[in-house]
């Protein structure tokens, strides 16, 4: 059997321990490595000729990318999970207790268990390569650093800095790591090993000490003052998570106990908390998202088809969407983009939009002005179809008007080459209808981005009946290069995301009209786990946009999509939301941190808002309609499987990640429970709540989605 760890000894007494997991592109830590490492460490301990040890990776771009997450899924009990953590503690303690200096030589990703391994070494040196990042991202999987990270990190970089790293999962770049004393030196990759060897010869005295601010020095000095830090952190965490995510509070507790009662106690608490989190439903959901997105990266979106290379893109329309699409094409995908608009104002908007985003990167020192200028040079503009012959993909982001989109298809077929893909960023018009004007309908596809483009991770790739598999695969690969998570959906009004969002938004409006206050309605759904409430969302997206989509969905899919007439009253009062500073909330008052409701909206709607129902009932009433519609989409083949439906809802509309997406949530709730909830609401509020056939059938058969 090939070994993962190989030890070589040098003449000068420095030994090199190389980690290289056979057959994998990245190094990850697995439970079965424990005995192998322990054996090597025992060998080193008994060899008097070894004067120092360097730990390095045999992979070109990762030190250790973390622990192997699939081994956590294999745990069937809290005690099994606790044992995993304790095994890690034993090995890392043995490493730390070696009497000779141990140096971690880091190049590439050094995350989670990888950073915990590096922290168990006495010294760390990393490369200045942009692949090199350090961090403890476990919290994003509903976990905590279970290999001693909650104990060694605060002792190395200070409590405040360590909590910030563990509670956010943020990634640390080399320069930053040196500044905070997470590493002791930063060097070019070519001299990484030589520097590590020199450090091992110098010994443990070469370690840097974290510089703390005067305030943090005082706060971190005694157990009483440390408690101030822990209490503040706990308050902030509660405010952010609303108690929906258990990991952050447990991270704080591990650090608190370890700093106040010592390392042995701290490690014991860490192993217990880690084990409970591994078995928690929240972490199971968050890990399922991780596995789903990893699996999706390997798929082309069309069975058996390979994507064509995209060397140049054309974006039609320089508005907010067009500017955002052009920007992610040049900056993320590094593909030249030509923006076409009917006037120069649109073009200068698109350029300014991209420049503003890059300027942020320069300001934060993530890039140099020269890099910014090179990326800006990838974006060119035109008011006529010039310099577009060689575009491999055209993304159209013009008004939602079918005749206009037909004109665009004809223009592109006339001006570009025969394999050019025509991708429409429409939010409501069926792609099949757009393709009716095409001579080459197999090249026509939908590519639905969400606003703001640079922030929203999801994109829907919409295939109509005759879209070719190659067009699908090329579009999926293009979206992925832009940093997006694409899901392939079939053509139909509202596609998937807007279709499941519409009934949820309509119901929120119904709840409002029944006398519920705007703020209590929004709070109820934020408590449920959405990033913002439905009324805030409506103000952000634009009340006029919402009003346009509803009639299209009603016409194509039926009465259950009919929006309350209240929308007309709002538009008659010129309320469009944030964009014109007039909506459900007040805009313009910069002083006030909290958003205030514009109370005059109740008169416009003709309701007196006095009642406050229970938050959980309000949330459930809106959410069950989204769930019911998601099942219809699966049943009609709009989405290929529950996994895509879950990823689409989480990344597209912020469905609570800790619930794992609509389909995982229905499984955990129980299909029969959902059906009886829908029946109860159906009696109270009407037939828009009628459970769909597929749900009724599943409840009778006792089956699940997963």
XYZ file of C-alpha atoms in Angstrom:
706
model
C 0.000 0.000 0.000
C 1.276 3.485 -0.898
C 2.037 5.612 2.122
C 0.742 9.137 2.679
C 3.644 10.240 4.879
C 7.265 9.844 3.862
C 10.229 10.713 6.065
C 13.639 11.570 4.620
C 16.729 12.484 6.640
C 19.364 15.011 5.580
C 23.058 14.976 6.413
C 22.658 18.095 8.599
C 20.231 16.386 10.996
C 17.014 17.943 9.622
C 14.322 15.440 8.667
C 11.643 16.210 6.052
C 8.151 14.750 6.539
C 6.234 14.953 3.239
C 2.458 14.483 3.159
C 1.081 13.337 -0.182
C -2.261 11.498 -0.245
C -2.000 8.949 -3.109
C -4.421 9.440 -6.007
C -5.872 12.740 -4.728
C -5.318 16.262 -6.136
C -5.537 17.831 -2.662
C -4.274 16.655 0.712
C -7.068 16.029 3.223
C -6.728 14.517 6.696
C -8.324 11.114 7.216
C -8.781 9.197 10.481
C -6.741 6.244 9.216
C -3.599 8.437 9.004
C -3.350 8.526 12.831
C -1.374 5.297 13.362
C 0.889 6.088 10.366
C 1.892 9.485 11.800
C 2.260 8.175 15.367
C 4.661 5.518 14.116
C 6.814 8.100 12.310
C 6.822 10.437 15.337
C 7.926 7.583 17.619
C 10.754 6.818 15.159
C 11.886 10.484 15.201
C 11.737 10.606 19.005
C 14.124 7.654 19.315
C 16.570 8.877 16.688
C 19.161 11.126 18.327
C 20.613 12.135 14.939
C 17.421 14.084 14.016
C 17.877 17.689 15.193
C 14.794 19.288 13.562
C 11.717 18.411 11.494
C 10.075 20.131 8.529
C 6.473 19.179 7.605
C 5.716 19.894 3.936
C 3.169 18.866 1.286
C 3.934 16.821 -1.813
C 1.074 18.541 -3.680
C 1.809 21.588 -5.828
C -1.041 23.755 -4.611
C -2.271 22.571 -1.232
C -0.611 22.076 2.131
C -3.684 20.411 3.657
C -7.115 21.576 2.500
C -8.823 20.312 5.671
C -10.207 17.098 7.084
C -12.042 14.645 4.847
C -15.692 15.603 5.407
C -17.092 12.282 4.210
C -15.619 10.586 7.314
C -17.913 12.803 9.429
C -20.927 11.548 7.505
C -19.845 8.011 8.353
C -20.175 8.755 12.101
C -23.328 7.152 13.476
C -23.087 8.370 17.085
C -21.828 11.225 19.226
C -19.214 8.923 20.777
C -17.809 7.943 17.358
C -17.528 11.627 16.397
C -15.867 12.455 19.712
C -13.321 9.703 19.150
C -12.384 11.275 15.782
C -11.615 14.575 17.480
C -9.674 12.899 20.291
C -7.568 10.884 17.814
C -6.570 14.183 16.213
C -5.715 15.622 19.628
C -3.423 12.662 20.429
C -1.445 12.951 17.181
C -1.126 16.764 17.287
C -0.082 16.655 20.969
C 2.651 14.127 20.116
C 3.872 16.444 17.357
C 3.841 19.495 19.625
C 5.679 17.633 22.430
C 8.671 16.700 20.262
C 11.781 18.172 21.879
C 13.257 19.143 18.489
C 11.968 22.207 16.549
C 9.117 21.356 14.143
C 8.442 23.710 11.202
C 5.372 23.701 8.921
C 6.271 24.741 5.342
C 3.005 25.951 3.816
C 2.199 26.449 0.143
C -1.396 26.598 -1.158
C -4.537 25.931 0.847
C -3.964 25.396 4.561
C -7.480 25.180 5.937
C -9.351 23.590 8.840
C -7.482 20.497 10.003
C -4.555 21.646 7.835
C -4.139 24.832 9.845
C -4.600 22.846 13.064
C -1.712 20.618 11.956
C 0.409 23.707 11.243
C -0.501 25.187 14.657
C 0.709 22.009 16.375
C 4.150 22.666 14.799
C 6.435 25.095 16.672
C 7.054 27.406 13.690
C 5.316 28.182 10.402
C 6.570 29.631 7.128
C 4.351 30.142 4.069
C 4.804 31.191 0.446
C 3.678 34.550 -0.921
C 1.786 32.726 -3.684
C -1.817 33.801 -4.251
C -2.855 30.140 -3.884
C -1.690 30.287 -0.265
C -4.602 30.857 2.133
C -5.097 29.961 5.769
C -8.273 29.686 7.797
C -10.648 27.598 9.882
C -13.860 27.446 7.784
C -15.537 24.696 9.882
C -18.299 27.068 11.061
C -19.589 27.181 7.463
C -20.337 23.455 7.776
C -21.974 23.921 11.178
C -18.862 22.614 12.946
C -15.929 23.881 14.987
C -12.177 23.240 14.613
C -11.985 19.830 16.319
C -8.233 19.185 16.084
C -7.185 21.530 18.873
C -7.850 24.669 16.814
C -10.087 26.309 19.410
C -7.162 26.029 21.877
C -4.003 26.672 19.856
C -5.302 29.489 17.635
C -6.227 31.928 20.474
C -2.925 31.169 22.213
C -1.085 31.978 18.982
C -2.874 35.057 17.587
C -4.880 36.304 20.588
C -8.484 35.626 21.618
C -10.168 38.430 19.648
C -8.426 37.607 16.351
C -8.960 33.854 16.811
C -12.689 34.269 17.518
C -13.036 36.458 14.446
C -11.373 33.763 12.299
C -13.394 30.894 13.758
C -16.792 32.620 13.811
C -16.585 33.898 10.218
C -14.465 31.169 8.584
C -12.637 33.972 6.727
C -9.499 33.199 4.741
C -6.193 34.821 5.661
C -3.636 35.818 3.016
C 0.142 35.449 3.590
C 0.940 39.120 4.397
C -1.961 39.272 6.823
C -0.892 35.976 8.417
C 2.589 37.372 9.053
C 1.192 40.575 10.546
C -0.973 38.639 13.018
C 1.884 36.197 13.838
C -0.043 33.219 12.470
C 3.144 32.509 10.457
C 6.733 33.425 11.309
C 7.918 34.184 7.779
C 6.645 34.637 4.203
C 8.928 33.708 1.277
C 8.774 32.943 -2.479
C 7.880 29.324 -3.256
C 11.351 28.639 -4.701
C 13.001 29.003 -1.267
C 10.208 27.610 0.936
C 11.994 24.386 1.879
C 15.406 26.063 2.400
C 13.831 28.685 4.687
C 12.000 26.024 6.695
C 15.239 24.045 7.133
C 17.081 27.182 8.285
C 14.271 27.903 10.785
C 14.444 24.345 12.130
C 18.188 24.828 12.735
C 17.598 28.139 14.513
C 15.115 26.529 16.871
C 11.962 27.567 18.678
C 13.298 31.033 19.531
C 12.484 32.158 15.969
C 8.732 32.292 16.761
C 6.946 35.620 16.277
C 4.685 36.967 19.019
C 1.264 38.414 18.171
C 1.082 42.196 18.589
C -2.170 43.065 20.376
C -3.820 46.458 20.600
C -3.615 48.130 24.023
C -7.318 47.389 24.610
C -7.013 43.711 23.688
C -3.922 43.352 25.899
C -5.958 44.523 28.875
C -9.072 42.515 27.932
C -7.183 39.269 27.359
C -5.116 39.456 30.573
C -7.485 38.112 33.283
C -10.432 35.744 33.361
C -12.807 38.571 34.393
C -11.816 40.848 31.521
C -11.746 37.892 29.092
C -15.376 37.214 29.989
C -16.223 40.679 28.603
C -14.885 39.524 25.199
C -16.821 36.240 25.364
C -20.092 37.945 26.427
C -19.819 40.515 23.628
C -19.079 37.799 21.068
C -22.030 35.719 22.300
C -24.389 38.720 21.983
C -23.249 39.437 18.430
C -23.584 35.776 17.474
C -27.122 35.565 18.869
C -28.112 38.707 16.953
C -26.700 37.305 13.708
C -27.848 33.678 13.918
C -31.099 34.162 15.909
C -30.263 30.820 17.502
C -30.602 28.953 14.194
C -26.934 27.896 14.074
C -25.499 26.153 17.175
C -21.783 26.128 16.171
C -20.782 29.766 16.930
C -21.917 29.628 20.590
C -20.051 26.325 21.058
C -16.862 27.832 19.530
C -17.001 30.688 22.056
C -17.508 28.212 24.915
C -14.471 26.106 23.847
C -12.192 29.152 23.833
C -13.615 30.469 27.111
C -13.161 27.181 28.986
C -9.712 26.587 27.503
C -8.394 30.065 28.326
C -9.877 30.088 31.832
C -9.300 26.451 32.854
C -6.316 25.381 30.773
C -5.533 23.435 27.620
C -6.478 19.943 28.885
C -9.959 21.085 29.904
C -10.249 23.079 26.657
C -9.485 20.060 24.467
C -11.995 17.921 26.379
C -14.744 20.564 25.836
C -13.719 20.907 22.168
C -14.060 17.156 21.508
C -17.509 17.033 23.195
C -18.870 20.100 21.407
C -17.410 18.942 18.083
C -19.129 15.561 18.429
C -22.524 17.109 19.220
C -22.233 19.402 16.198
C -21.260 16.557 13.834
C -24.494 14.791 14.763
C -26.674 17.956 14.636
C -29.296 18.336 11.879
C -27.906 21.829 11.082
C -24.431 20.529 10.288
C -25.871 17.595 8.350
C -27.792 20.088 6.171
C -24.794 22.364 5.654
C -22.571 19.395 4.762
C -25.197 18.200 2.262
C -24.914 21.606 0.501
C -21.124 21.218 0.407
C -21.386 17.724 -1.136
C -24.042 18.867 -3.626
C -22.024 21.833 -4.910
C -18.850 19.702 -5.111
C -20.726 17.059 -7.111
C -22.268 19.702 -9.415
C -18.833 21.091 -10.327
C -18.045 17.763 -12.007
C -21.180 17.817 -14.190
C -21.451 19.504 -17.594
C -25.220 19.999 -17.314
C -25.875 17.857 -20.410
C -25.137 14.144 -20.398
C -22.310 13.251 -22.762
C -21.755 16.779 -24.117
C -18.472 18.658 -23.807
C -18.401 22.471 -23.539
C -16.871 24.538 -26.345
C -14.252 27.124 -25.397
C -15.514 30.679 -24.967
C -12.861 33.198 -26.066
C -15.062 36.279 -26.248
C -18.454 37.351 -24.955
C -20.884 40.048 -26.091
C -23.268 41.603 -23.563
C -26.270 43.458 -24.989
C -27.614 46.143 -22.636
C -25.560 48.323 -20.318
C -28.030 48.575 -17.457
C -27.548 47.213 -13.934
C -27.822 43.594 -15.069
C -25.743 44.055 -18.245
C -23.029 45.948 -16.350
C -22.921 43.252 -13.671
C -22.784 40.405 -16.223
C -19.994 42.109 -18.209
C -18.116 42.755 -14.970
C -18.103 39.116 -13.731
C -17.168 37.999 -17.267
C -13.990 40.106 -17.342
C -12.956 40.079 -13.681
C -13.914 36.548 -12.605
C -13.858 34.560 -15.866
C -11.054 36.712 -17.391
C -12.905 36.513 -20.731
C -12.953 39.644 -22.930
C -16.450 41.158 -23.041
C -17.839 43.688 -25.512
C -20.841 45.653 -24.248
C -23.393 46.857 -26.807
C -26.011 49.464 -25.971
C -28.108 51.845 -28.073
C -26.553 54.892 -26.401
C -23.271 55.974 -24.810
C -24.889 56.554 -21.430
C -25.591 52.832 -21.036
C -22.016 52.027 -22.043
C -20.436 54.455 -19.591
C -22.732 53.038 -16.873
C -21.461 49.513 -17.544
C -17.810 50.634 -17.466
C -18.324 52.677 -14.289
C -20.048 49.714 -12.639
C -17.118 47.378 -13.349
C -14.555 50.020 -12.345
C -16.277 50.674 -9.014
C -16.156 46.963 -8.107
C -12.463 46.675 -9.033
C -11.625 49.893 -7.169
C -12.867 48.200 -3.972
C -10.307 45.431 -4.545
C -7.517 47.991 -4.955
C -8.614 49.852 -1.827
C -8.538 46.618 0.202
C -5.133 45.816 -1.324
C -6.425 42.592 -2.885
C -5.073 43.806 -6.236
C -2.724 46.431 -7.629
C -3.895 49.339 -9.843
C -2.062 47.656 -12.753
C -4.096 44.456 -12.334
C -7.278 46.554 -12.174
C -6.355 48.351 -15.418
C -5.558 45.066 -17.191
C -8.964 43.675 -16.195
C -10.715 46.892 -17.288
C -8.974 46.569 -20.661
C -10.859 43.290 -21.226
C -14.113 45.288 -21.414
C -14.845 47.204 -24.617
C -17.983 49.006 -25.778
C -19.914 49.714 -28.958
C -23.225 51.287 -29.990
C -23.340 49.297 -33.245
C -22.681 45.649 -33.996
C -18.938 46.169 -34.532
C -16.188 43.847 -33.330
C -18.730 41.140 -32.482
C -18.214 38.649 -35.326
C -15.991 36.457 -33.126
C -18.211 36.420 -30.016
C -18.789 32.825 -28.870
C -21.614 33.703 -26.490
C -24.004 36.654 -26.411
C -25.790 37.473 -23.164
C -28.812 39.676 -23.768
C -29.992 41.842 -20.858
C -32.620 44.186 -22.367
C -36.238 44.961 -21.339
C -38.739 42.139 -20.814
C -40.336 42.640 -24.220
C -40.743 39.676 -26.554
C -40.638 41.717 -29.798
C -37.406 43.399 -28.672
C -35.825 40.049 -27.774
C -36.860 38.632 -31.178
C -35.065 41.554 -32.812
C -31.928 40.798 -30.736
C -31.920 37.131 -31.852
C -32.090 38.210 -35.507
C -29.334 40.815 -35.050
C -27.019 38.300 -33.399
C -27.645 35.611 -36.040
C -26.860 38.200 -38.720
C -23.715 39.657 -37.078
C -22.039 36.700 -35.287
C -20.846 33.229 -36.373
C -23.039 30.138 -36.746
C -22.038 28.597 -33.409
C -22.586 31.754 -31.368
C -24.803 31.021 -28.364
C -27.659 33.459 -27.743
C -28.321 33.507 -23.974
C -31.229 35.578 -22.707
C -31.177 36.942 -19.155
C -34.955 37.008 -18.897
C -36.713 36.516 -15.590
C -40.153 35.615 -16.903
C -40.445 35.106 -20.668
C -40.315 31.449 -21.785
C -37.122 30.760 -23.768
C -39.041 28.703 -26.335
C -40.978 31.862 -27.276
C -37.721 33.826 -27.682
C -36.266 31.009 -29.827
C -39.236 31.193 -32.232
C -37.480 34.060 -34.051
C -34.221 32.098 -34.472
C -32.945 30.315 -37.555
C -30.694 28.308 -35.230
C -32.918 27.659 -32.186
C -30.447 25.026 -30.930
C -28.097 27.922 -30.008
C -30.735 29.767 -27.957
C -30.759 29.335 -24.179
C -31.806 31.198 -21.044
C -29.184 32.450 -18.601
C -31.018 33.978 -15.664
C -28.829 35.967 -13.262
C -30.009 37.426 -9.963
C -29.443 40.972 -8.828
C -26.890 42.235 -7.827
C -24.995 39.984 -10.260
C -21.601 40.225 -8.535
C -23.042 39.073 -5.184
C -25.711 36.487 -6.018
C -24.138 33.033 -6.477
C -26.886 31.315 -8.467
C -27.626 31.379 -12.166
C -30.395 29.394 -13.876
C -29.462 27.868 -17.233
C -32.737 27.355 -19.075
C -32.964 24.885 -21.916
C -35.992 24.953 -24.229
C -37.170 21.919 -26.228
C -34.543 22.188 -28.994
C -31.513 23.686 -27.188
C -28.522 21.481 -28.107
C -26.632 19.587 -25.361
C -23.429 21.363 -26.460
C -25.061 24.765 -25.988
C -26.116 23.732 -22.465
C -22.650 22.422 -21.545
C -20.889 25.539 -22.914
C -23.261 27.889 -21.065
C -22.871 25.972 -17.777
C -19.054 26.094 -18.078
C -19.206 29.836 -18.895
C -21.360 30.568 -15.822
C -19.023 28.530 -13.627
C -16.018 30.541 -14.847
C -17.902 33.672 -13.771
C -17.871 32.246 -10.242
C -21.523 31.186 -10.333
C -23.299 28.005 -9.262
C -25.447 27.095 -12.296
C -28.505 24.835 -12.154
C -30.014 23.566 -15.398
C -33.795 24.005 -15.476
C -36.359 23.306 -18.171
C -38.290 26.058 -19.865
C -41.515 27.287 -18.290
C -42.954 30.502 -16.860
C -40.871 31.777 -13.937
C -38.435 28.878 -14.464
C -37.700 27.503 -10.958
C -36.567 30.208 -8.544
C -39.093 32.949 -9.371
C -41.832 30.368 -9.673
C -41.377 29.129 -6.089
C -40.737 32.674 -4.826
C -43.952 34.165 -6.275
C -46.521 32.266 -4.127
C -44.396 32.971 -1.022
C -44.311 36.715 -1.805
C -48.024 36.802 -2.676
C -48.879 35.126 0.621
C -46.753 37.640 2.525
C -48.861 40.362 0.859
C -52.066 38.533 1.900
C -50.835 38.346 5.511
C -50.094 42.086 5.390
C -53.558 42.862 4.037
C -55.122 40.806 6.813
C -53.751 43.350 9.285
C -50.221 42.181 10.133
C -47.538 44.846 10.630
C -44.783 45.124 7.982
C -41.972 44.762 10.534
C -43.450 41.762 12.376
C -44.017 39.989 9.050
C -40.397 40.571 7.970
C -39.045 39.604 11.403
C -41.000 36.324 11.368
C -39.307 35.161 8.161
C -35.850 36.352 9.224
C -36.302 34.338 12.423
C -37.283 31.359 10.238
C -33.872 31.760 8.582
C -34.222 33.910 5.434
C -31.576 36.669 5.040
C -34.276 39.355 4.662
C -38.027 39.412 5.059
C -40.386 39.300 2.029
C -41.455 42.957 2.278
C -37.843 44.161 2.457
C -37.136 41.914 -0.539
C -40.012 43.431 -2.485
C -38.666 46.945 -1.808
C -35.183 45.859 -2.935
C -36.272 44.065 -6.118
C -38.819 46.757 -6.999
C -42.582 46.680 -6.491
C -43.014 47.391 -10.221
C -40.922 44.335 -11.122
C -43.007 42.123 -8.813
C -46.191 43.484 -10.365
C -44.960 42.638 -13.885
C -44.100 38.999 -13.122
C -47.364 38.006 -11.373
C -49.722 38.356 -14.414
C -47.331 36.337 -16.628
C -47.254 33.503 -14.072
C -51.026 33.651 -13.570
C -51.626 33.465 -17.323
C -49.218 30.532 -17.811
C -49.723 28.570 -14.569
C -53.134 29.428 -13.170
C -55.067 31.305 -10.514
C -52.926 30.282 -7.545
C -50.369 32.837 -8.770
C -52.777 35.772 -8.807
C -51.281 38.641 -6.817
C -53.485 40.687 -4.482
C -54.833 43.895 -6.084
C -52.837 45.832 -3.500
C -49.919 46.055 -5.947
C -51.949 48.325 -8.233
C -52.644 50.705 -5.338
C -48.949 50.914 -4.510
C -47.953 51.635 -8.105
C -50.714 54.230 -8.443
C -49.057 55.981 -5.496
C -45.710 55.781 -7.372
C -44.184 53.350 -4.890
C -41.478 51.295 -6.553
C -39.319 50.551 -3.505
C -35.706 51.486 -2.854
C -35.031 52.537 -6.469
C -37.258 55.622 -6.215
C -36.958 55.991 -2.437
C -40.630 55.235 -1.904
C -41.909 51.832 -0.803
C -42.887 50.015 2.390
C -39.833 51.341 4.228
C -38.455 54.872 4.591
C -35.401 55.782 2.547
C -33.256 58.884 2.576
C -32.741 59.202 6.338
C -29.089 58.168 6.558
C -28.776 58.909 10.301
C -31.038 56.124 11.486
C -29.349 52.696 11.523
C -32.597 50.764 11.835
C -34.895 50.741 8.801
C -38.209 52.377 9.613
C -41.545 51.479 8.063
C -43.239 54.222 6.066
C -46.514 54.203 8.045
C -48.423 55.967 5.219
C -48.292 52.714 3.235
C -51.150 51.326 5.380
C -53.520 54.113 4.242
C -52.580 53.502 0.602
C -53.424 49.810 1.049
C -56.564 50.630 3.005
C -55.704 48.494 6.041
C -55.396 49.338 9.716
C -52.535 47.223 10.964
C -53.197 46.210 14.536
C -52.856 42.430 14.758
C -49.727 40.469 15.500
C -49.976 36.750 14.862
C -47.421 34.215 16.060
C -44.129 34.492 14.156
C -43.937 30.748 13.493
C -47.472 30.648 12.051
C -46.820 33.649 9.766
C -43.593 32.055 8.494
C -45.169 28.649 7.964
C -48.092 30.103 6.017
C -45.724 31.736 3.505
C -43.180 28.897 3.343
C -45.566 25.950 2.739
C -46.665 27.533 -0.568
C -43.023 27.688 -1.684
C -42.594 24.007 -0.735
C -45.756 22.933 -2.564
C -44.646 24.770 -5.724
C -41.121 23.289 -5.522
C -42.655 19.797 -5.576
C -44.739 20.730 -8.641
C -41.534 21.894 -10.387
C -39.889 18.551 -9.636
C -42.970 16.638 -10.778
C -43.119 18.592 -14.075
C -39.402 18.085 -14.727
C -38.575 21.809 -14.450
C -35.742 20.747 -12.121
C -33.913 17.453 -12.622
C -33.767 16.333 -8.991
C -34.308 17.447 -5.362
C -30.612 18.351 -5.054
C -30.845 21.018 -7.782
C -34.051 22.286 -6.199
C -32.337 22.690 -2.833
C -29.255 24.420 -4.247
C -31.425 26.711 -6.414
C -33.519 27.845 -3.437
C -30.552 28.343 -1.087
C -28.325 30.224 -3.536
C -31.107 31.970 -5.456
C -33.423 33.236 -2.706
C -31.562 32.563 0.522
C -33.703 29.637 1.686
C -32.264 28.876 5.162
C -29.055 26.845 4.596
C -29.301 25.152 8.012
C -32.536 23.499 6.799
C -30.714 22.112 3.748
C -33.156 23.468 1.134
C -36.903 22.938 0.522
C -36.661 19.202 -0.230
C -34.440 18.288 2.737
C -36.663 20.443 4.933
C -39.790 18.587 3.744
C -38.083 15.259 4.482
C -37.185 16.335 8.020
C -40.647 17.823 8.637
C -42.328 14.698 7.295
C -44.388 14.737 4.072
C -47.592 13.746 5.895
C -47.137 16.660 8.341
C -46.736 19.075 5.434
C -49.872 17.769 3.712
C -51.947 18.183 6.876
C -50.600 21.772 7.328
C -51.568 22.597 3.727
C -55.044 21.084 4.286
C -55.508 23.181 7.428
C -54.566 26.413 5.579
C -56.729 25.353 2.631
C -59.783 25.325 4.936
C -58.851 28.727 6.412
C -57.636 30.615 3.334
C -58.722 28.861 0.159
C -57.590 26.527 -2.566
C -54.216 28.141 -3.302
C -53.088 25.889 -0.405
C -54.358 22.634 -1.973
C -51.473 20.128 -1.734
C -50.234 18.947 -5.132
C -50.868 15.345 -6.255
C -47.248 14.282 -5.830
C -47.249 15.311 -2.129
C -50.539 13.518 -1.449
C -49.177 10.373 -3.107
C -45.891 10.549 -1.142
C -47.746 11.053 2.146
C -49.868 7.958 1.460
C -46.834 5.847 0.509
C -44.644 7.215 3.309
C -41.776 8.064 0.901
C -39.122 10.822 1.033
C -37.235 12.920 -1.533
C -33.797 11.700 -0.424
